Coordinates of C-alpha atoms in Angstrom, one line a residue:
X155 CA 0.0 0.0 0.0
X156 CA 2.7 2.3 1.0
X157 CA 5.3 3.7 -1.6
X158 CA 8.6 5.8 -0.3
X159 CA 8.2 9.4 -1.3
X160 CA 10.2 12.4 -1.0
X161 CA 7.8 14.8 0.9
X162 CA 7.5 17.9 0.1
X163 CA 6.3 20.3 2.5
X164 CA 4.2 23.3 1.9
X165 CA 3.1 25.9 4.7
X166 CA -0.1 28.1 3.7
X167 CA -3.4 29.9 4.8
X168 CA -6.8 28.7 5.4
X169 CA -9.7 31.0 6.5
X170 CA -11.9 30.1 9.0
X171 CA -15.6 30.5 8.9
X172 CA -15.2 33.3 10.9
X173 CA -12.9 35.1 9.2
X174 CA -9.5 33.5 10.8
X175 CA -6.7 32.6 9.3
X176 CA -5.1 29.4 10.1
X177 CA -1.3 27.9 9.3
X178 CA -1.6 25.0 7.5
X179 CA 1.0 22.6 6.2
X180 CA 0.9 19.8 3.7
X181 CA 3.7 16.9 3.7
X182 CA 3.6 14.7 0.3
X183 CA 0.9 16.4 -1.4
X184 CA 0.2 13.8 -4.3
X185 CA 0.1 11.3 -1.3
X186 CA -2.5 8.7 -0.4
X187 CA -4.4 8.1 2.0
X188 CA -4.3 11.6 3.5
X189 CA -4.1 12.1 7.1
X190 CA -5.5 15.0 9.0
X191 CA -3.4 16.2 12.6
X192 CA -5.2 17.7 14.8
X193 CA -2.9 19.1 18.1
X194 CA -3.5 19.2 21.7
X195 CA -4.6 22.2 23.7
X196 CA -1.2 24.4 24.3
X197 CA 0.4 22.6 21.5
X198 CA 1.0 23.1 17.7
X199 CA 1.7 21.5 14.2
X200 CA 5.1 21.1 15.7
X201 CA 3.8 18.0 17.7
X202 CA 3.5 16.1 14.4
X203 CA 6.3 16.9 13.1
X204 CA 8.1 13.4 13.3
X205 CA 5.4 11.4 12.5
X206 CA 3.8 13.6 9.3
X207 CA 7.7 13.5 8.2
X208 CA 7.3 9.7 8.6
X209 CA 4.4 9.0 7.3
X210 CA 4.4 11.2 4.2
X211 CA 8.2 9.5 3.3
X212 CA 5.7 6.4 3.3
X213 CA 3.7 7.8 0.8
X214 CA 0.8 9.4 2.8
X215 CA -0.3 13.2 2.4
X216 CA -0.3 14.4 5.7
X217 CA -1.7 17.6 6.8
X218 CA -0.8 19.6 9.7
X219 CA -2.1 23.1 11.7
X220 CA -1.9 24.9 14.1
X221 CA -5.5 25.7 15.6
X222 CA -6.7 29.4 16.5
X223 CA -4.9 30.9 18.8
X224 CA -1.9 28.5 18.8
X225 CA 1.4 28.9 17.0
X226 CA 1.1 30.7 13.5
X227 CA -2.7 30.7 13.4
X228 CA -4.6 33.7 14.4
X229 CA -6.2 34.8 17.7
X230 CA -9.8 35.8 18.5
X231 CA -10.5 39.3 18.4
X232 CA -10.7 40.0 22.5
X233 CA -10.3 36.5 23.3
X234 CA -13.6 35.1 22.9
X235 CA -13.0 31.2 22.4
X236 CA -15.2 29.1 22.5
X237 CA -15.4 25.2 21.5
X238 CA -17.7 25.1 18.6
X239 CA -15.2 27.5 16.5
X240 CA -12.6 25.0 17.5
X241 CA -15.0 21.9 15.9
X242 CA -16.1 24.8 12.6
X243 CA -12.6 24.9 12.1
X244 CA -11.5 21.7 11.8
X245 CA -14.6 20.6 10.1
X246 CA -13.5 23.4 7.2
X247 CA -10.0 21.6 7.1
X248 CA -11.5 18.2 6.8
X249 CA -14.0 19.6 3.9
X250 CA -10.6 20.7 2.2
X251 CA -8.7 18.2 1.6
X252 CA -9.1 16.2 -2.1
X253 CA -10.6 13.2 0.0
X254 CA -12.4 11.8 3.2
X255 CA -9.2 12.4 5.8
X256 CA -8.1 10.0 8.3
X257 CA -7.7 12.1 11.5
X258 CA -5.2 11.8 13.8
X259 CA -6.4 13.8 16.7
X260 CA -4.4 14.3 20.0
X261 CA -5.9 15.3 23.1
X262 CA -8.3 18.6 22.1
X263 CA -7.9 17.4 18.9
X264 CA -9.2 13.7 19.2
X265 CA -12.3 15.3 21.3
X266 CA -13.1 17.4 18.5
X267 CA -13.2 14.6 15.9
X268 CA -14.7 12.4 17.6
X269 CA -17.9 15.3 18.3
X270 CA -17.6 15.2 14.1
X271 CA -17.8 11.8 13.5
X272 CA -20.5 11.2 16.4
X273 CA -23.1 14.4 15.4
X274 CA -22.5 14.7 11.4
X275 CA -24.1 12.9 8.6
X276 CA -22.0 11.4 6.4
X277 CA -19.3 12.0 9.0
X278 CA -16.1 13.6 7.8
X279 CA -13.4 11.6 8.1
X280 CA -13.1 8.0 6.6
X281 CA -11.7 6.8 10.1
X282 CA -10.0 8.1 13.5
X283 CA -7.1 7.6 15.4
X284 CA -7.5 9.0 18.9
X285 CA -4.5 9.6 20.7
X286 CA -4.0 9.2 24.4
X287 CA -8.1 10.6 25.3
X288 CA -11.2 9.2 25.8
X289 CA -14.7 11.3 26.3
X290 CA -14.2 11.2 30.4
X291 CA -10.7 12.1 31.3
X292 CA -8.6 12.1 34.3
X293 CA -9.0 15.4 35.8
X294 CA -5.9 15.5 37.8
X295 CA -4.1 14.6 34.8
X296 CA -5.8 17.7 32.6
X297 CA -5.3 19.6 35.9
X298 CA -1.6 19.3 35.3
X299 CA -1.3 20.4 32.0
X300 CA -3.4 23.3 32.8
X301 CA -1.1 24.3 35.5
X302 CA 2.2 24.5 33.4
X303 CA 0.0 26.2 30.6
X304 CA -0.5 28.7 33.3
X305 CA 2.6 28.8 35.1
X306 CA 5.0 32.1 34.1
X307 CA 2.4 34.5 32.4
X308 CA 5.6 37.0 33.0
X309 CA 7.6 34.6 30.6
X310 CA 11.0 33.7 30.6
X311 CA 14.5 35.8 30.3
X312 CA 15.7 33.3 27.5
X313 CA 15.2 29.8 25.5
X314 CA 17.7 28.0 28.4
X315 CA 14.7 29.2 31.3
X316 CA 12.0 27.5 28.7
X317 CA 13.9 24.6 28.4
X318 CA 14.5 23.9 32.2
X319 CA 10.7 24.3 33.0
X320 CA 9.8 22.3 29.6
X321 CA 12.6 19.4 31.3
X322 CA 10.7 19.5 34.4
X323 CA 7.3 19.2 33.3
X324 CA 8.6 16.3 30.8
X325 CA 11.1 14.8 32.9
X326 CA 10.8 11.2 30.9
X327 CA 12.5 13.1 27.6
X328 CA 16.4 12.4 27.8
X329 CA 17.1 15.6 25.2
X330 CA 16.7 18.9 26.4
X331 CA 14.8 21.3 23.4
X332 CA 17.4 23.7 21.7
X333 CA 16.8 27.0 21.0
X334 CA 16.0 26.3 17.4
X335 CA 13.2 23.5 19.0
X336 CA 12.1 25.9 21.0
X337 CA 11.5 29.2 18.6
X338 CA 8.5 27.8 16.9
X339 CA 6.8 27.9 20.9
X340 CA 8.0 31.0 22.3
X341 CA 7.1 35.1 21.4
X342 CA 9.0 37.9 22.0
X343 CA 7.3 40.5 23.5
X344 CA 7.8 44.1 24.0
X345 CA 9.5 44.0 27.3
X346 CA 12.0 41.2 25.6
X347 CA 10.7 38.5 27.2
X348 CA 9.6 35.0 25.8
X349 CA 5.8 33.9 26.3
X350 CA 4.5 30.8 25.6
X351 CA 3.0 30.8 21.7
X352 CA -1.1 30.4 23.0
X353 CA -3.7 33.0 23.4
X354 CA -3.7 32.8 27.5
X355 CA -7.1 33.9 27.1
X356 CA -8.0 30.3 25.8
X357 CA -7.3 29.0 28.9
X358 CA -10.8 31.0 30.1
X359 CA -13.5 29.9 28.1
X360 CA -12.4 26.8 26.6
X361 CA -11.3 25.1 29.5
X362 CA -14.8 26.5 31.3
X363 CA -16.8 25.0 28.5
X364 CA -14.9 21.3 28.3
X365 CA -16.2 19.7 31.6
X366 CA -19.8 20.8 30.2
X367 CA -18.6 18.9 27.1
X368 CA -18.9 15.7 28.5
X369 CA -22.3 14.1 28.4
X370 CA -21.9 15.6 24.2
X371 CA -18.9 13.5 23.7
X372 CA -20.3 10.3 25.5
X373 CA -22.9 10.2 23.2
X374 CA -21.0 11.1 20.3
X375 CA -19.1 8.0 20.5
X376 CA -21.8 5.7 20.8
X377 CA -22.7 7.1 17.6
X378 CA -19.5 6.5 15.9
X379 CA -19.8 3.9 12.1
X380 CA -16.0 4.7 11.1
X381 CA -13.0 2.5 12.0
X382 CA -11.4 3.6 15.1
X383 CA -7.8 3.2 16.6
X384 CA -7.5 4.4 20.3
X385 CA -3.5 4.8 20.9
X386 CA -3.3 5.4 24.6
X387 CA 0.1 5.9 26.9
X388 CA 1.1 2.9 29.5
X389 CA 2.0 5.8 32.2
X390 CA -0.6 8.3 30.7
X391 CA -1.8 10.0 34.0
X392 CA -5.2 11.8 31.4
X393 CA -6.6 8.4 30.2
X394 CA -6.4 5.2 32.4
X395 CA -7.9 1.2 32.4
X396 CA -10.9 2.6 33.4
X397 CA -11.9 5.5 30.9
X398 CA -10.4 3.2 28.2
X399 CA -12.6 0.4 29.1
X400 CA -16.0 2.7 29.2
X401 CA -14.7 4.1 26.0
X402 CA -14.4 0.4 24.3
X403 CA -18.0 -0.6 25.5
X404 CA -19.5 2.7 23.7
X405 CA -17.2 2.1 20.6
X406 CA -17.0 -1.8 20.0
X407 CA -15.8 -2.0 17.4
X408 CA -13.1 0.4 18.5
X409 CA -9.3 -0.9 17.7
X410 CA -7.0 -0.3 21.3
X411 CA -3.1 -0.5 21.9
X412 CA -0.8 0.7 24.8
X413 CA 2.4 2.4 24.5
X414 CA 3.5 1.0 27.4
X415 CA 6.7 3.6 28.1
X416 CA 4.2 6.9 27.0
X417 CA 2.9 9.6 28.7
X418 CA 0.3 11.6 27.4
X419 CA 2.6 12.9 25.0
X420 CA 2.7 10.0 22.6
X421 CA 3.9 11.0 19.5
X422 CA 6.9 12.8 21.3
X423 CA 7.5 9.8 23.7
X424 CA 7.6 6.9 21.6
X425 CA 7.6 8.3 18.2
X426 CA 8.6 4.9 16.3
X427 CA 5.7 2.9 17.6
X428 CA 3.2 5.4 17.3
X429 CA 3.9 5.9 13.5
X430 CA 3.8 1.8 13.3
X431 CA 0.8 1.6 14.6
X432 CA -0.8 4.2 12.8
X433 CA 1.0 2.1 9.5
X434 CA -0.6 -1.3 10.6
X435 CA -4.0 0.9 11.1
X436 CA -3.7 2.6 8.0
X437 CA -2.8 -0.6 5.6
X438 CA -5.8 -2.7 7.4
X439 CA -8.3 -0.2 6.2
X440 CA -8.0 -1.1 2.8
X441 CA -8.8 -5.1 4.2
X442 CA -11.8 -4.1 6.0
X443 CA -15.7 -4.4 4.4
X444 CA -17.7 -1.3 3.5
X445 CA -19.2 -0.4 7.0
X446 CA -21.7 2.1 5.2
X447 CA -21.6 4.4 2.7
X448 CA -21.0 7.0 5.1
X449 CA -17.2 6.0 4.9
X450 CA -16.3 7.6 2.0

C-alpha cells in the first residue's frame, strides 16, 4: 500500500468560517491516504512533526495546523474562544482536503473529531485515530497540563529558562529542546521577554466549557460507524484502564493498543511505535468491508 516518497512540504493559509486565518502545512501532497493532525490544547503542528515526516516519506499526504490561537494561526479578536469554533474549524479543514481524511487527533484534537464523527451525517473523516483521550478524562491529569500552561504569564529571560521548566514538566525526555526547538513555541514581546506561543485567554473559556462537554462526547461516540484506533500511553496520567474500558463498551468495534513507556505525549515519547501503529492501522483499512456508505 505504502510507496517511499520524497515529501514535500508546503506551509499556507486557510480562513476560518469566521474570518480566521489558520497555518496549515501539507507533507507529500500527491500522497495517499491523506491524514488529518489535529494538536493538543497548548500545543502546535510542531507536535507532528516526526510522525507527518514519517508517514508522508511512506507515501501518505499528511496535513498539519496549528488551531486558532496557537502557534502561527490567528487569535480571536478580544479573546472570545469558545469550542464550537474550534470543531467549525476543523470541520472546514476536513471539507478541504481532495478526500475523506483519516484524522489523527491528540488530546483537544481527538475530542473534537470524535464530536464530528458522532453528530454529522456522512461524518467527515473515513476513520479516527485517537490519541492518548477518551470522552471522560482524568481530571488531575488535565489539571496538570493546565497548571504548566499557566505557570509564568511574565515569561521567561531566555530559551535556556523555557527549556528547564519544559525538562521539568517532561522529565521522561532524555534531550533537552534547543533554542531552534524551542523558537516555533516562544514570542517575544515588547519588554523582551519569551511567552508561551497560545492566546492565554483560551485558557478561560475553553477550559470553562470542556467539563460541560462531557455528556456531548459520551454520546458522540456511541454514535460513531467509522473504524477507530485508540492509541493510549502505559504511564498516561489523562486516560487510564478505566476511561479506556468505558470508552471500548460505547465504541465496539473500537481498535486499542498501549504504548506502554508513553505519557500523554505519545507522539513525542515513543515516536517509532506510534507511527507503526498508525501504518498497521492505515494498511488494514483497505482489508476491511464497506461499513456504510457513510465511509467515503
Amino acid at each position: 500500500m505504502f510507496t517511499v516518497a520524497s515529501p514535500d512540504s508546503v506551509i499556507s493559509r486557510v480562513t476560518t468560517a469566521d474570518g480566521l486565518d489558520l497555518c496549515v502545512e501539507v507533507r507529500h501532497s500527491a500522497g495517499h491516504p491523506t491524514l488529518l493532525f489535529a494538536h493538543g490544547f497548548g500545543q502546535t503542528r510542531g507536535a507532528w512533526k516526526g510522525a507527518a515526516l514519517a508517514l508522508a516519506t511512506q507515501g501518505c499526504r499528511c496535513v498539519t495546523f496549528d488551531a486558532r490561537g496557537h502557534g502561527e494561526s490567528a487569535r480571536v479578536p478580544g479573546g472570545d474562544y469558545h469550542m464550537e469554533q474550534f470543531v467549525g474549524d476543523l470541520l472546514t479543514l476536513a471539507r478541504a482536503q481532495p478526500e475523506p481524511p483519516i484524522l489523527v487527533g491528540a488530546s483537544m484534537g481527538g475530542l473534537l473529531g470524535l464530536v464530528m464523527a458522532g453528530e454529522l451525517d456522512p461524518p467527515p473523516f473515513r476513520a479516527l485515530v485517537l490519541v492518548d483521550i477518551t470522552p471522560r478524562w482524568e481530571t488531575a491529569g488535565v489539571e496538570r497540563i493546565l497548571a504548566f500552561m499557566k505557570a509564568h504569564p511574565d515569561g521567561f529571560a531566555d530559551y535556556a529558562e523555557a527549556a528547564e521548566q519544559i525538562a521539568a514538566y517532561l522529565p521522561q525526555r532524555r534531550e533537552r529542546k534547543s533554542e531552534d526547538q524551542l523558537r516555533p513555541l516562544l514570542r517575544e514581546g515588547a519588554d523582551g521577554r519569551l511567552r508561551w506561543h497560545w492566546d492565554p485567554a483560551m485558557l478561560d473559556g475553553v477550559v470553562r466549557e470542556s467539563e460541560r462537554y462531557q455528556p456531548r462526547l459520551m454520546a458522540a461516540a456511541a454514535k460513531v460507524k467509522a473504524p477507530l484506533l485508540l492509541l493510549s500511553g502505559g504511564r498516561s496520567d489523562v486516560v487510564s484502564r478505566d476511561t479506556v474500558n468505558e470508552f471500548l463498551q460505547l465504541v465496539p468495534h473500537a481498535q486499542h493498543v498501549e504504548l506502554s513507556q508513553a505519557t500523554h505525549m505519545l507522539a513525542g515519547d515513543a515516536n517509532d511505535e506510534f507511527t507503526n501503529e498508525i501504518v498497521k492501522f492505515v494498511e488494514g483499512l483497505d482489508s476491511l468491508p464497506e461499513r456504510s456508505s457513510k465511509l467515503g
